[in-house]
Coordinates of C-alpha atoms and ligand atoms in Angstrom, one line a residue:
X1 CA 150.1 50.0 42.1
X2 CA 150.6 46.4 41.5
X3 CA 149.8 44.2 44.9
X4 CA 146.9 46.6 45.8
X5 CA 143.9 45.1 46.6
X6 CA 141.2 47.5 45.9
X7 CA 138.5 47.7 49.0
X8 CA 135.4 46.3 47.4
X9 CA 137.7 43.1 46.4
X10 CA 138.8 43.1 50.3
X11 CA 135.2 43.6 51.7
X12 CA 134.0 40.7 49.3
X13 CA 136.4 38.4 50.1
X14 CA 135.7 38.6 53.8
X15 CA 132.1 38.6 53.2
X16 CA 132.3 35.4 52.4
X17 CA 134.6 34.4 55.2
X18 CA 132.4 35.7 57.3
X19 CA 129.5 34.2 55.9
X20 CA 127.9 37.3 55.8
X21 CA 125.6 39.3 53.4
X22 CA 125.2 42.9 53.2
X23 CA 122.3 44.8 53.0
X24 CA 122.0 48.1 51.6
X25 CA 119.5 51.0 52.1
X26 CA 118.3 53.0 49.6
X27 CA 119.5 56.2 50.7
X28 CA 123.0 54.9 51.1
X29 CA 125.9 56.6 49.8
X30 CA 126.7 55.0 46.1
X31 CA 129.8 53.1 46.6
X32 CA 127.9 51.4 49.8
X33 CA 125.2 50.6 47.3
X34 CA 127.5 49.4 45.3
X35 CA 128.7 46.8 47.6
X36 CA 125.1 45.5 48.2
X37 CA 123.4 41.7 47.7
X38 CA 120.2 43.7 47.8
X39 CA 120.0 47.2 48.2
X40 CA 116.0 48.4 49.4
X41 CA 114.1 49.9 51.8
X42 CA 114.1 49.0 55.5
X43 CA 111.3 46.7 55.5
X44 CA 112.6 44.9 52.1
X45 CA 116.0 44.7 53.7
X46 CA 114.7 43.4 57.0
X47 CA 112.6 40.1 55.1
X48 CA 115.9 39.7 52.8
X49 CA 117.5 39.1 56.6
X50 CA 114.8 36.8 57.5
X51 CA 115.4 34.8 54.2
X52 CA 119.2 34.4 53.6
X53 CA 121.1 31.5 55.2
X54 CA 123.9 34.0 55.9
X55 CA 125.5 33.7 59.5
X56 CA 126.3 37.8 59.5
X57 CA 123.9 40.9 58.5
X58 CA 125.8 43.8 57.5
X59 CA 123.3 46.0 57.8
X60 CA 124.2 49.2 56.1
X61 CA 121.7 52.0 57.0
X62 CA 120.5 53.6 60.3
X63 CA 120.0 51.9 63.5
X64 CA 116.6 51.1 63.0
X65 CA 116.8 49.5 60.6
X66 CA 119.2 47.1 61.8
X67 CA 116.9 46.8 64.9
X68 CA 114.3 45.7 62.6
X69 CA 116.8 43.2 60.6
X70 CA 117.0 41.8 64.4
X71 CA 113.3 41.5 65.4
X72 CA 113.0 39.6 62.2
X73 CA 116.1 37.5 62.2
X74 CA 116.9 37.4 66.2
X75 CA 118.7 34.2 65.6
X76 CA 121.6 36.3 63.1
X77 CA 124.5 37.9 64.0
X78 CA 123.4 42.0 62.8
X79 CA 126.1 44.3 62.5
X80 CA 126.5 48.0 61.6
X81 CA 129.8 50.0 60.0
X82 CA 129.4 52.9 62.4
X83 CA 126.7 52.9 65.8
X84 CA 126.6 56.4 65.7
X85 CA 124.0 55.9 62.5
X86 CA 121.0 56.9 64.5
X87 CA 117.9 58.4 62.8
X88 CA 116.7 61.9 65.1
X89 CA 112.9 61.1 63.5
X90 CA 113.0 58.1 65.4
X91 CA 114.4 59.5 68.4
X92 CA 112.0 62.0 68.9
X93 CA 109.4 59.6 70.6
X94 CA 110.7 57.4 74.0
X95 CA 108.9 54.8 75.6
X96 CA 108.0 57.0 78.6
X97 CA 106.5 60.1 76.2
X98 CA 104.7 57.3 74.1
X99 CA 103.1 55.6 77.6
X100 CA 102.6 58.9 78.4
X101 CA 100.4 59.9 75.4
X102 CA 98.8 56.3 76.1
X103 CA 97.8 57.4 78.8
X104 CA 96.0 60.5 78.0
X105 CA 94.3 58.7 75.1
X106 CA 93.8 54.9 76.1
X107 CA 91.3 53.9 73.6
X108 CA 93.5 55.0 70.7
X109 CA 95.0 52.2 68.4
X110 CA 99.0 53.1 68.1
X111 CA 100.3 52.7 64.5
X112 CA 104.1 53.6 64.3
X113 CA 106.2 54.3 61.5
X114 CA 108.7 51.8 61.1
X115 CA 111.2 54.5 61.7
X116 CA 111.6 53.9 65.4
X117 CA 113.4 52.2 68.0
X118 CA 112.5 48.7 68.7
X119 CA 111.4 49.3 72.3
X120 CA 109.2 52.1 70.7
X121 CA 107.8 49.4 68.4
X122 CA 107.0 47.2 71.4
X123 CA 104.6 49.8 73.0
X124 CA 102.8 49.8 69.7
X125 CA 99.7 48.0 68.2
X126 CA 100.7 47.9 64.4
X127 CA 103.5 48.8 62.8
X128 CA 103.4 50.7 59.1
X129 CA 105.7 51.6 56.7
X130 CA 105.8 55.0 54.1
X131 CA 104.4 52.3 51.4
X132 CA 101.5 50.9 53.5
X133 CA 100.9 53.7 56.1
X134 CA 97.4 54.6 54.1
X135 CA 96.2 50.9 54.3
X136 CA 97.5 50.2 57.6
X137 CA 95.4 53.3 59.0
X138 CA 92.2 52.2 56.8
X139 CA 92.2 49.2 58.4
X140 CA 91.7 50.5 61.9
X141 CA 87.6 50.9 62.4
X142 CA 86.2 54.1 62.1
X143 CA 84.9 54.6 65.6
X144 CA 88.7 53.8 67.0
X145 CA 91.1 56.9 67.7
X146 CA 94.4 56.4 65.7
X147 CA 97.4 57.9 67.7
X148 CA 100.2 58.4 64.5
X149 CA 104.2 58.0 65.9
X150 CA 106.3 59.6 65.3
X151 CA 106.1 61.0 61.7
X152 CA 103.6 63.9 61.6
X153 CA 103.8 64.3 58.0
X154 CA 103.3 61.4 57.2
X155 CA 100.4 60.6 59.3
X156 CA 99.2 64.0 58.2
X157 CA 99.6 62.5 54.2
X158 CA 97.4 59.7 55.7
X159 CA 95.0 61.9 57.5
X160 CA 94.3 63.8 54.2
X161 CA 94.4 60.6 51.7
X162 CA 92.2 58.9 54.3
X163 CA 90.3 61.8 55.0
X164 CA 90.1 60.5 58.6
X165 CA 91.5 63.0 62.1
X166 CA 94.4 61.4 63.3
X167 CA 96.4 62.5 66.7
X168 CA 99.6 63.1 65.4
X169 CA 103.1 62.5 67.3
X170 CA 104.9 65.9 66.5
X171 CA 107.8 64.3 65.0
X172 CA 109.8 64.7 61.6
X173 CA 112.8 63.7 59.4
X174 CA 115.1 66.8 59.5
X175 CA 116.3 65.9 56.2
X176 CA 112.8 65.5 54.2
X177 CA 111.5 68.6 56.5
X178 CA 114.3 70.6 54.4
X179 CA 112.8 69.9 51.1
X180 CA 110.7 73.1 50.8
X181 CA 107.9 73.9 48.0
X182 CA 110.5 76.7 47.1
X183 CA 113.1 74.2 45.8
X184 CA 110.9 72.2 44.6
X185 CA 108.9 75.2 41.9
X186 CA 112.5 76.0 41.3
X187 CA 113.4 72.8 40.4
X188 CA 110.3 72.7 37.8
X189 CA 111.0 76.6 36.7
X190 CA 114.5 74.8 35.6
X191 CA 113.0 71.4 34.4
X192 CA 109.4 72.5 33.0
X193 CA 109.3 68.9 31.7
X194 CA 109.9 66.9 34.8
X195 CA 107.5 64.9 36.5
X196 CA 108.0 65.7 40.3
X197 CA 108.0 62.8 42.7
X198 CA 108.3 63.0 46.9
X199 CA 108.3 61.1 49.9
X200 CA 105.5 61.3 52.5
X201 CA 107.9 62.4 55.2
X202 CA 107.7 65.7 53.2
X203 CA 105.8 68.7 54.2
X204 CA 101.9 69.1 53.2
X205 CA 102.9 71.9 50.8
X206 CA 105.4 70.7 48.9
X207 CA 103.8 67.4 48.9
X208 CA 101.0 69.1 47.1
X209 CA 103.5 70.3 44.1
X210 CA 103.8 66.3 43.4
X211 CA 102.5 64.6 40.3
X212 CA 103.4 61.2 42.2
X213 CA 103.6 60.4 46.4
X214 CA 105.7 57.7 47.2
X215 CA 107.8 55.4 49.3
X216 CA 111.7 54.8 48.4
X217 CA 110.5 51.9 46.5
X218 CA 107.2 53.4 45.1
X219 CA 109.8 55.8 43.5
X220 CA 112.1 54.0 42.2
X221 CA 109.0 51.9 40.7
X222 CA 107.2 55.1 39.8
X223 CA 110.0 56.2 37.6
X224 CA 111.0 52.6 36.0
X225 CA 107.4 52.4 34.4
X226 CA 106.7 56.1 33.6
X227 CA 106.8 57.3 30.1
X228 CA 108.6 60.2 31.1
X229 CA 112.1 61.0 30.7
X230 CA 112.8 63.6 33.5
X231 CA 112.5 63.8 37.1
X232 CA 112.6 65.6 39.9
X233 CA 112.8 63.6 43.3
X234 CA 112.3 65.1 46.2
X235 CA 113.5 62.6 48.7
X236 CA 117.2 61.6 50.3
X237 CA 119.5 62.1 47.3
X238 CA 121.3 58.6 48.2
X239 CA 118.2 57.2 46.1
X240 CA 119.4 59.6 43.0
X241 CA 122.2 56.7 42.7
X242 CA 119.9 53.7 42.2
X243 CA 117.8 55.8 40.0
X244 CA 120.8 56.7 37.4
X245 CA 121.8 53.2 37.8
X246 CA 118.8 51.8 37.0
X247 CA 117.2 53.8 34.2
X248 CA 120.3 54.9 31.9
X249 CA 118.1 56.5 29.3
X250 CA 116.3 58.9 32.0
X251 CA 117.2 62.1 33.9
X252 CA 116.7 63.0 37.6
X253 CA 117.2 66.1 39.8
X254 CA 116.8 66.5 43.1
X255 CA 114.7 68.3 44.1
X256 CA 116.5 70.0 46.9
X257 CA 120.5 69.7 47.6
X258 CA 119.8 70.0 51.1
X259 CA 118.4 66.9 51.8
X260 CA 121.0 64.5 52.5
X261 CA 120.8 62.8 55.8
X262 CA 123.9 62.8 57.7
X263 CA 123.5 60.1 59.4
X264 CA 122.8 57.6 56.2
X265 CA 126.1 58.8 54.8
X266 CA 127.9 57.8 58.1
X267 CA 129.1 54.2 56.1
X268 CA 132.1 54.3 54.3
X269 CA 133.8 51.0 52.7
X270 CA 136.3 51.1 55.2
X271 CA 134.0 51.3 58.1
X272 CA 132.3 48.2 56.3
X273 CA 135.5 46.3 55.9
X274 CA 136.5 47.1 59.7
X275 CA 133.0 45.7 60.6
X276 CA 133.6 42.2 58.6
X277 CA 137.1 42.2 60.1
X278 CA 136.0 42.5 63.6
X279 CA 132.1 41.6 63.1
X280 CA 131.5 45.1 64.8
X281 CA 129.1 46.6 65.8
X282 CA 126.6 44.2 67.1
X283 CA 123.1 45.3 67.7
X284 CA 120.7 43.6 69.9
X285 CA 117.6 44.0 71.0
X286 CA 116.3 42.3 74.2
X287 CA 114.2 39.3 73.9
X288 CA 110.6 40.8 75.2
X289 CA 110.6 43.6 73.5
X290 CA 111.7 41.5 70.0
X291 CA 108.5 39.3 70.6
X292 CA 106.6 42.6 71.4
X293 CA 107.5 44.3 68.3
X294 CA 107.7 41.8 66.4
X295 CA 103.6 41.4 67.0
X296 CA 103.1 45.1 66.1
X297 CA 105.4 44.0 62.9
X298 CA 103.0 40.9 61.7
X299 CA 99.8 42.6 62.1
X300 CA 101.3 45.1 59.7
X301 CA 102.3 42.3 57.5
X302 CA 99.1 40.4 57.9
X303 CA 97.2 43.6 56.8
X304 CA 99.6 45.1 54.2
Ligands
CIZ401 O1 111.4 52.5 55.3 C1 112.3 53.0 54.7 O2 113.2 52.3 54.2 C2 112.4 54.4 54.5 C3 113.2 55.1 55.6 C4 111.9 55.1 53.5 C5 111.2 54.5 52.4 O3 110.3 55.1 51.9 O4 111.5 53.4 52.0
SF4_402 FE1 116.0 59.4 59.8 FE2 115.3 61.1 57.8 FE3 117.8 60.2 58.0 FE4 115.8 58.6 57.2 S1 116.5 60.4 56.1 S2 117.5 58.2 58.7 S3 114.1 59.3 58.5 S4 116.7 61.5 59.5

């Protein structure tokens, strides 16, 4: 096999000919981890953008996320392995359904999830992420009507923790909707010792089986302080990777096989090396509704 470059060596070397650094979600297939100058959620990758000095963004995730790398960074390069990465949560809401909603309740403040396009964004107030969703709600006075987009359990998560009636957008992540308070009882009939630890997009129910609520990087901070020695995650099962890898002496389950989002295990390292070779595929986002999202993005920030 002599004179074979392995891939990773490839995709390094033209990450630096590119000068390009690559960011890595959390619920990214290992290998792409692997690959990763930081490797977080979408919010912590998008401020690593808006830090490096790096020319190129490889932005290994779902289109969001790289939309959100762009509002942040507008002045870098962002490109994706595969443009087909879309997320269907965030796709459930379009600007004319959101106006629409606007429309039937004027007064209400709009807080969206992160998870959503960029022009979706723009038509926004604040933005909030799965780690500051409570907080960003709580800040919104009492006597104003909260409209919640597009993750309804989430928002629901927050209507109970906040005990505060939201309207909620009737969207969901497919894949966290498939973690079901069935898998999860069997998971602790097979692990009694376990702690069992979920994401917000879950349902209600199966939220309710959780000793610990959490966003991808609650989680993985969750189970790096815990005295406990077994877990059971119920979230994307990319984020089992970073969990092995980071806590030798522990063991985690997931909670539910069937939660893998096909979408986040669109990248492969040779769709990443492709994308350095060519510096495909570009995402861009047009310049109003950067600056329009990017003010529902920094009252988050200011607030969280
Ligand atoms: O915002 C993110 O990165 C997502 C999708 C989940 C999370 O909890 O970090
Ligand atoms: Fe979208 Fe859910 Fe996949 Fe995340 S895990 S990209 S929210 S479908």
């Amino acid at each position: 096999m002599k004179g074979i470059v392995p891939i990773q060596e490839r995709i390094r070397k033209l990450k630096v000919d590119r000068d390009a650094v690559i960011l890595v979600h959390n619920y990214q297939p290992g290998d792409v981890q692997d690959m990763g100058d930081f490797v977080g959620d979408s919010l912590g990758l998008s401020r690593q953008a808006g830090q490096t000095d790096a020319e190129v963004i490889l932005f290994c995730g779902v289109h969001f996320m790289a939309e959100t790398a762009k509002i942040i960074s507008p002045q870098k390069r962002v490109i994706v392995p595969d443009l087909n990465a879309g997320c269907p949560m965030a796709n459930m809401v379009t600007v004319r359904e959101l106006r629409e909603m606007k429309g039937k309740h004027p007064d209400a403040v709009v807080v969206t999830y992160v998870n959503s396009s960029a022009a979706v964004k723009a038509e926004s107030d604040v933005c909030c992420t799965s780690a500051n969703a409570v907080k960003v709600v709580a800040s919104v006075p009492e006597d104003r009507e909260v409209l919640f987009v597009p993750d309804r359990n989430l928002g629901d998560y927050v209507a109970r923790q906040l005990g505060r009636r939201l309207i909620l957008w009737n969207g969901y992540c497919p894949t966290h909707q498939r973690v079901l308070p069935d898998h999860v009882r069997a998971a602790k009939r097979k692990h009694p010792d376990a702690l069992v630890v979920v994401h917000p997009e879950c349902v209600a129910e199966t939220i309710g089986l959780a000793d610990h609520v959490g966003s991808t990087t609650g989680i993985l901070r969750f189970c790096a302080r815990s005295d406990a020695r077994e877990f059971i995650i119920g979230t994307e099962v990319g984020i089992l990777h970073r969990l092995r890898k980071e806590n030798p002496g522990k063991t985690f389950h997931e909670a539910s096989p069937l939660a893998d989002c096909p979408n986040m295990k669109l990248t492969t390292l040779e769709k990443m090396l492709w994308s350095l070779e060519d510096l495909v595929y570009e995402v861009t986002v047009p310049e109003d509704i950067i600056a329009r999202a990017r003010r529902a993005i920094d009252r988050m920030l200011e607030i969280s």
